[in-house]
mmCIF file of C-alpha atoms in Angstrom:
data_model
loop_
_atom_site.group_PDB
_atom_site.id
_atom_site.type_symbol
_atom_site.label_atom_id
_atom_site.label_comp_id
_atom_site.label_asym_id
_atom_site.label_seq_id
_atom_site.Cartn_x
_atom_site.Cartn_y
_atom_site.Cartn_z
ATOM 1 C CA UNK A 1 9.388 -1.671 -34.437
ATOM 2 C CA UNK A 2 11.046 -4.682 -36.060
ATOM 3 C CA UNK A 3 10.838 -7.961 -34.224
ATOM 4 C CA UNK A 4 12.248 -7.546 -30.741
ATOM 5 C CA UNK A 5 15.253 -9.507 -29.545
ATOM 6 C CA UNK A 6 14.955 -8.681 -25.855
ATOM 7 C CA UNK A 7 12.174 -8.242 -23.307
ATOM 8 C CA UNK A 8 12.622 -6.598 -19.903
ATOM 9 C CA UNK A 9 9.720 -7.338 -17.554
ATOM 10 C CA UNK A 10 9.516 -4.967 -14.610
ATOM 11 C CA UNK A 11 7.521 -3.838 -11.619
ATOM 12 C CA UNK A 12 7.952 -1.030 -9.105
ATOM 13 C CA UNK A 13 6.688 -0.338 -5.615
ATOM 14 C CA UNK A 14 6.308 3.355 -4.903
ATOM 15 C CA UNK A 15 4.845 5.949 -2.590
ATOM 16 C CA UNK A 16 2.974 9.005 -3.826
ATOM 17 C CA UNK A 17 2.097 11.641 -1.228
ATOM 18 C CA UNK A 18 1.325 15.340 -1.174
ATOM 19 C CA UNK A 19 4.750 15.836 0.380
ATOM 20 C CA UNK A 20 6.418 13.959 -2.443
ATOM 21 C CA UNK A 21 6.799 10.546 -4.009
ATOM 22 C CA UNK A 22 9.328 8.069 -5.347
ATOM 23 C CA UNK A 23 9.831 4.375 -6.093
ATOM 24 C CA UNK A 24 11.332 2.414 -3.229
ATOM 25 C CA UNK A 25 11.713 -0.934 -5.013
ATOM 26 C CA UNK A 26 12.357 -1.768 -8.659
ATOM 27 C CA UNK A 27 12.541 -5.343 -9.951
ATOM 28 C CA UNK A 28 13.298 -6.500 -13.489
ATOM 29 C CA UNK A 29 13.894 -9.721 -15.395
ATOM 30 C CA UNK A 30 15.482 -9.691 -18.841
ATOM 31 C CA UNK A 31 14.859 -12.294 -21.540
ATOM 32 C CA UNK A 32 15.970 -13.124 -25.036
ATOM 33 C CA UNK A 33 12.894 -13.605 -27.214
ATOM 34 C CA UNK A 34 13.569 -16.594 -29.441
ATOM 35 C CA UNK A 35 10.522 -17.037 -31.681
ATOM 36 C CA UNK A 36 7.877 -17.690 -29.010
ATOM 37 C CA UNK A 37 10.235 -18.762 -26.229
ATOM 38 C CA UNK A 38 11.520 -16.562 -23.399
ATOM 39 C CA UNK A 39 15.128 -17.373 -22.497
ATOM 40 C CA UNK A 40 16.222 -15.911 -19.163
ATOM 41 C CA UNK A 41 19.208 -13.564 -19.191
ATOM 42 C CA UNK A 42 19.323 -11.952 -15.755
ATOM 43 C CA UNK A 43 17.423 -10.420 -12.848
ATOM 44 C CA UNK A 44 17.639 -7.002 -11.212
ATOM 45 C CA UNK A 45 16.258 -5.817 -7.895
ATOM 46 C CA UNK A 46 16.990 -2.737 -5.834
ATOM 47 C CA UNK A 47 15.552 -1.209 -2.681
ATOM 48 C CA UNK A 48 15.836 2.575 -2.508
ATOM 49 C CA UNK A 49 16.104 4.729 0.594
ATOM 50 C CA UNK A 50 13.498 7.460 0.917
ATOM 51 C CA UNK A 51 14.269 11.059 0.136
ATOM 52 C CA UNK A 52 13.711 13.687 2.799
ATOM 53 C CA UNK A 53 10.009 14.340 3.314
ATOM 54 C CA UNK A 54 8.906 10.985 1.847
ATOM 55 C CA UNK A 55 7.637 8.216 4.111
ATOM 56 C CA UNK A 56 5.766 4.923 3.855
ATOM 57 C CA UNK A 57 2.176 5.092 5.042
ATOM 58 C CA UNK A 58 0.364 2.203 6.733
ATOM 59 C CA UNK A 59 -1.369 1.121 3.534
ATOM 60 C CA UNK A 60 1.883 0.805 1.579
ATOM 61 C CA UNK A 61 3.563 -1.130 4.393
ATOM 62 C CA UNK A 62 0.633 -3.554 4.635
ATOM 63 C CA UNK A 63 0.312 -3.877 0.825
ATOM 64 C CA UNK A 64 3.988 -4.495 0.055
ATOM 65 C CA UNK A 65 5.429 -5.799 3.304
ATOM 66 C CA UNK A 66 8.255 -3.258 2.996
ATOM 67 C CA UNK A 67 9.134 -1.072 5.995
ATOM 68 C CA UNK A 68 11.413 1.914 6.623
ATOM 69 C CA UNK A 69 13.682 -0.453 8.548
ATOM 70 C CA UNK A 70 14.050 -2.727 5.512
ATOM 71 C CA UNK A 71 14.862 0.238 3.280
ATOM 72 C CA UNK A 72 17.370 1.492 5.829
ATOM 73 C CA UNK A 73 19.076 -1.899 6.046
ATOM 74 C CA UNK A 74 18.923 -2.990 2.393
ATOM 75 C CA UNK A 75 18.274 0.192 0.413
ATOM 76 C CA UNK A 76 20.718 2.352 -1.507
ATOM 77 C CA UNK A 77 20.623 6.081 -2.139
ATOM 78 C CA UNK A 78 18.419 7.276 -5.018
ATOM 79 C CA UNK A 79 21.372 8.491 -7.116
ATOM 80 C CA UNK A 80 22.999 5.064 -6.769
ATOM 81 C CA UNK A 81 19.726 3.370 -7.747
ATOM 82 C CA UNK A 82 19.538 5.649 -10.788
ATOM 83 C CA UNK A 83 23.011 4.583 -11.903
ATOM 84 C CA UNK A 84 22.267 0.886 -11.399
ATOM 85 C CA UNK A 85 18.895 1.122 -13.157
ATOM 86 C CA UNK A 86 20.333 2.860 -16.209
ATOM 87 C CA UNK A 87 23.391 0.604 -16.322
ATOM 88 C CA UNK A 88 21.103 -2.426 -16.427
ATOM 89 C CA UNK A 89 18.608 -1.182 -19.013
ATOM 90 C CA UNK A 90 21.095 0.565 -21.312
ATOM 91 C CA UNK A 91 23.138 -2.629 -21.503
ATOM 92 C CA UNK A 92 20.477 -3.718 -24.010
ATOM 93 C CA UNK A 93 19.952 -2.322 -27.484
ATOM 94 C CA UNK A 94 16.729 -0.394 -26.899
ATOM 95 C CA UNK A 95 15.919 -0.455 -30.611
ATOM 96 C CA UNK A 96 15.494 -4.215 -30.217
ATOM 97 C CA UNK A 97 14.101 -4.245 -26.675
ATOM 98 C CA UNK A 98 10.558 -4.069 -25.316
ATOM 99 C CA UNK A 99 9.878 -3.082 -21.710
ATOM 100 C CA UNK A 100 6.956 -5.031 -20.269
ATOM 101 C CA UNK A 101 4.730 -4.149 -17.333
ATOM 102 C CA UNK A 102 1.245 -4.740 -16.033
ATOM 103 C CA UNK A 103 -0.504 -1.372 -16.450
ATOM 104 C CA UNK A 104 2.920 0.352 -16.458
ATOM 105 C CA UNK A 105 2.014 4.053 -16.538
ATOM 106 C CA UNK A 106 2.795 4.462 -12.840
ATOM 107 C CA UNK A 107 6.040 2.509 -13.249
ATOM 108 C CA UNK A 108 7.068 4.821 -16.092
ATOM 109 C CA UNK A 109 6.294 7.953 -14.114
ATOM 110 C CA UNK A 110 8.042 6.776 -10.983
ATOM 111 C CA UNK A 111 11.183 5.674 -12.801
ATOM 112 C CA UNK A 112 11.240 9.005 -14.593
ATOM 113 C CA UNK A 113 10.851 10.735 -11.239
ATOM 114 C CA UNK A 114 13.786 8.787 -9.828
ATOM 115 C CA UNK A 115 16.121 9.180 -12.791
ATOM 116 C CA UNK A 116 15.261 12.796 -13.655
ATOM 117 C CA UNK A 117 15.079 14.156 -10.113
ATOM 118 C CA UNK A 118 17.882 16.664 -10.646
ATOM 119 C CA UNK A 119 18.382 16.751 -14.428
ATOM 120 C CA UNK A 120 16.627 15.235 -17.430
ATOM 121 C CA UNK A 121 18.737 12.163 -18.066
ATOM 122 C CA UNK A 122 16.480 9.548 -19.655
ATOM 123 C CA UNK A 123 12.800 9.511 -20.594
ATOM 124 C CA UNK A 124 11.310 6.057 -20.090
ATOM 125 C CA UNK A 125 8.207 7.090 -22.045
ATOM 126 C CA UNK A 126 10.302 7.045 -25.224
ATOM 127 C CA UNK A 127 11.128 3.362 -24.849
ATOM 128 C CA UNK A 128 8.999 0.691 -26.533
ATOM 129 C CA UNK A 129 6.491 -0.633 -24.012
ATOM 130 C CA UNK A 130 4.125 -3.561 -23.818
ATOM 131 C CA UNK A 131 1.225 -2.914 -21.465
ATOM 132 C CA UNK A 132 0.347 -6.505 -20.684
ATOM 133 C CA UNK A 133 -2.912 -5.396 -19.063
ATOM 134 C CA UNK A 134 -4.019 -3.892 -22.394
ATOM 135 C CA UNK A 135 -3.043 -7.086 -24.204
ATOM 136 C CA UNK A 136 -4.963 -9.160 -21.661
ATOM 137 C CA UNK A 137 -8.071 -6.998 -22.028
ATOM 138 C CA UNK A 138 -8.004 -7.091 -25.827
ATOM 139 C CA UNK A 139 -7.493 -10.847 -26.004
ATOM 140 C CA UNK A 140 -10.247 -11.520 -23.470
ATOM 141 C CA UNK A 141 -12.887 -9.167 -24.861
ATOM 142 C CA UNK A 142 -12.727 -6.623 -22.035
ATOM 143 C CA UNK A 143 -13.806 -3.131 -23.180
ATOM 144 C CA UNK A 144 -11.324 -0.270 -23.087
ATOM 145 C CA UNK A 145 -11.452 1.745 -19.890
ATOM 146 C CA UNK A 146 -12.291 -1.253 -17.705
ATOM 147 C CA UNK A 147 -9.213 -2.199 -15.715
ATOM 148 C CA UNK A 148 -8.401 -5.702 -14.576
ATOM 149 C CA UNK A 149 -5.975 -6.681 -11.819
ATOM 150 C CA UNK A 150 -2.874 -8.798 -12.246
ATOM 151 C CA UNK A 151 -4.356 -11.252 -9.740
ATOM 152 C CA UNK A 152 -7.496 -11.712 -11.847
ATOM 153 C CA UNK A 153 -5.473 -12.201 -15.014
ATOM 154 C CA UNK A 154 -3.190 -14.743 -13.326
ATOM 155 C CA UNK A 155 -6.191 -16.695 -12.050
ATOM 156 C CA UNK A 156 -7.741 -16.626 -15.514
ATOM 157 C CA UNK A 157 -4.601 -18.249 -16.952
ATOM 158 C CA UNK A 158 -4.373 -20.949 -14.296
ATOM 159 C CA UNK A 159 -2.072 -19.208 -11.809
ATOM 160 C CA UNK A 160 -4.467 -19.652 -8.909
ATOM 161 C CA UNK A 161 -1.892 -19.318 -6.122
ATOM 162 C CA UNK A 162 -0.698 -15.827 -7.056
ATOM 163 C CA UNK A 163 -1.472 -13.136 -4.484
ATOM 164 C CA UNK A 164 1.568 -10.933 -3.896
ATOM 165 C CA UNK A 165 2.384 -7.248 -4.027
ATOM 166 C CA UNK A 166 6.153 -7.256 -3.602
ATOM 167 C CA UNK A 167 7.871 -6.060 -6.783
ATOM 168 C CA UNK A 168 9.937 -9.240 -7.102
ATOM 169 C CA UNK A 169 6.912 -11.532 -6.881
ATOM 170 C CA UNK A 170 4.790 -9.270 -9.101
ATOM 171 C CA UNK A 171 7.564 -9.303 -11.695
ATOM 172 C CA UNK A 172 7.767 -13.121 -11.544
ATOM 173 C CA UNK A 173 3.984 -13.359 -11.902
ATOM 174 C CA UNK A 174 4.013 -11.004 -14.892
ATOM 175 C CA UNK A 175 6.696 -13.130 -16.561
ATOM 176 C CA UNK A 176 4.734 -16.346 -16.040
ATOM 177 C CA UNK A 177 1.515 -14.714 -17.222
ATOM 178 C CA UNK A 178 3.313 -13.461 -20.335
ATOM 179 C CA UNK A 179 4.598 -16.984 -21.037
ATOM 180 C CA UNK A 180 1.118 -18.463 -20.715
ATOM 181 C CA UNK A 181 -0.476 -15.791 -22.860
ATOM 182 C CA UNK A 182 2.122 -16.361 -25.589
ATOM 183 C CA UNK A 183 1.541 -20.129 -25.425
ATOM 184 C CA UNK A 184 -2.194 -19.607 -25.866
ATOM 185 C CA UNK A 185 -2.361 -16.650 -28.268
ATOM 186 C CA UNK A 186 1.083 -16.325 -29.901
ATOM 187 C CA UNK A 187 3.704 -13.563 -29.862
ATOM 188 C CA UNK A 188 2.066 -11.518 -32.604
ATOM 189 C CA UNK A 189 -1.239 -11.250 -30.749
ATOM 190 C CA UNK A 190 0.201 -10.739 -27.281
ATOM 191 C CA UNK A 191 3.082 -8.371 -28.057
ATOM 192 C CA UNK A 192 3.144 -6.762 -31.474
ATOM 193 C CA UNK A 193 -0.526 -5.822 -31.671
ATOM 194 C CA UNK A 194 -0.324 -4.104 -28.290
ATOM 195 C CA UNK A 195 3.108 -2.474 -27.879
ATOM 196 C CA UNK A 196 3.079 1.127 -26.664
ATOM 197 C CA UNK A 197 -0.538 0.929 -25.499
ATOM 198 C CA UNK A 198 -0.235 2.521 -22.055
ATOM 199 C CA UNK A 199 -3.185 3.693 -19.942
ATOM 200 C CA UNK A 200 -3.548 7.359 -19.056
ATOM 201 C CA UNK A 201 -3.625 6.918 -15.304
ATOM 202 C CA UNK A 202 -2.042 9.961 -13.665
ATOM 203 C CA UNK A 203 -0.016 10.028 -10.483
ATOM 204 C CA UNK A 204 0.243 13.409 -8.806
ATOM 205 C CA UNK A 205 3.546 14.044 -7.140
ATOM 206 C CA UNK A 206 5.776 16.860 -6.044
ATOM 207 C CA UNK A 207 9.519 16.812 -6.500
ATOM 208 C CA UNK A 208 11.360 16.725 -3.211
ATOM 209 C CA UNK A 209 14.832 18.177 -2.895
ATOM 210 C CA UNK A 210 17.425 16.580 -0.690
#
């Protein structure tokens, strides 16, 4: 693509079970990319109520700190989350926008699962993506196929206090890591030599009808 004008950094929290799966939190931060500077535009965060047959297991609750009670109190229905998600993303010219995530294959699949639950509305795989994990590995001499965690990458770039798994905090950490990587390596190395490199991690899920 030509030089991007916008970046949307995102993270999702999701559940994937034999009985079904879906995202239950999506967080995003949008930026104008001015040379090598990220200028904040806006933030987005939504909690999503669980579809019938989907529940949070103990591991997910402990990992994210999110409970069914929180989703009940603060969450919105999946169709409403779909509308808000698309309204936010499609407000940007996608021909000039890069979506950014840390190892985002699962994020892509889960957002596709949410948005295309009933009908095929939008395919997130067709957007331009920066897999920041792939950029990190390439710039730090890590062989392909060897995954590295966001926590390790943050520590390696001086963010020693990061240790969170809530989508909002993970999104903030990814933004700060991206800033620091650009400061050290430059936009060309961090973004344009890596865009659309997404890992082939597969999430098995079954569509659940209301």
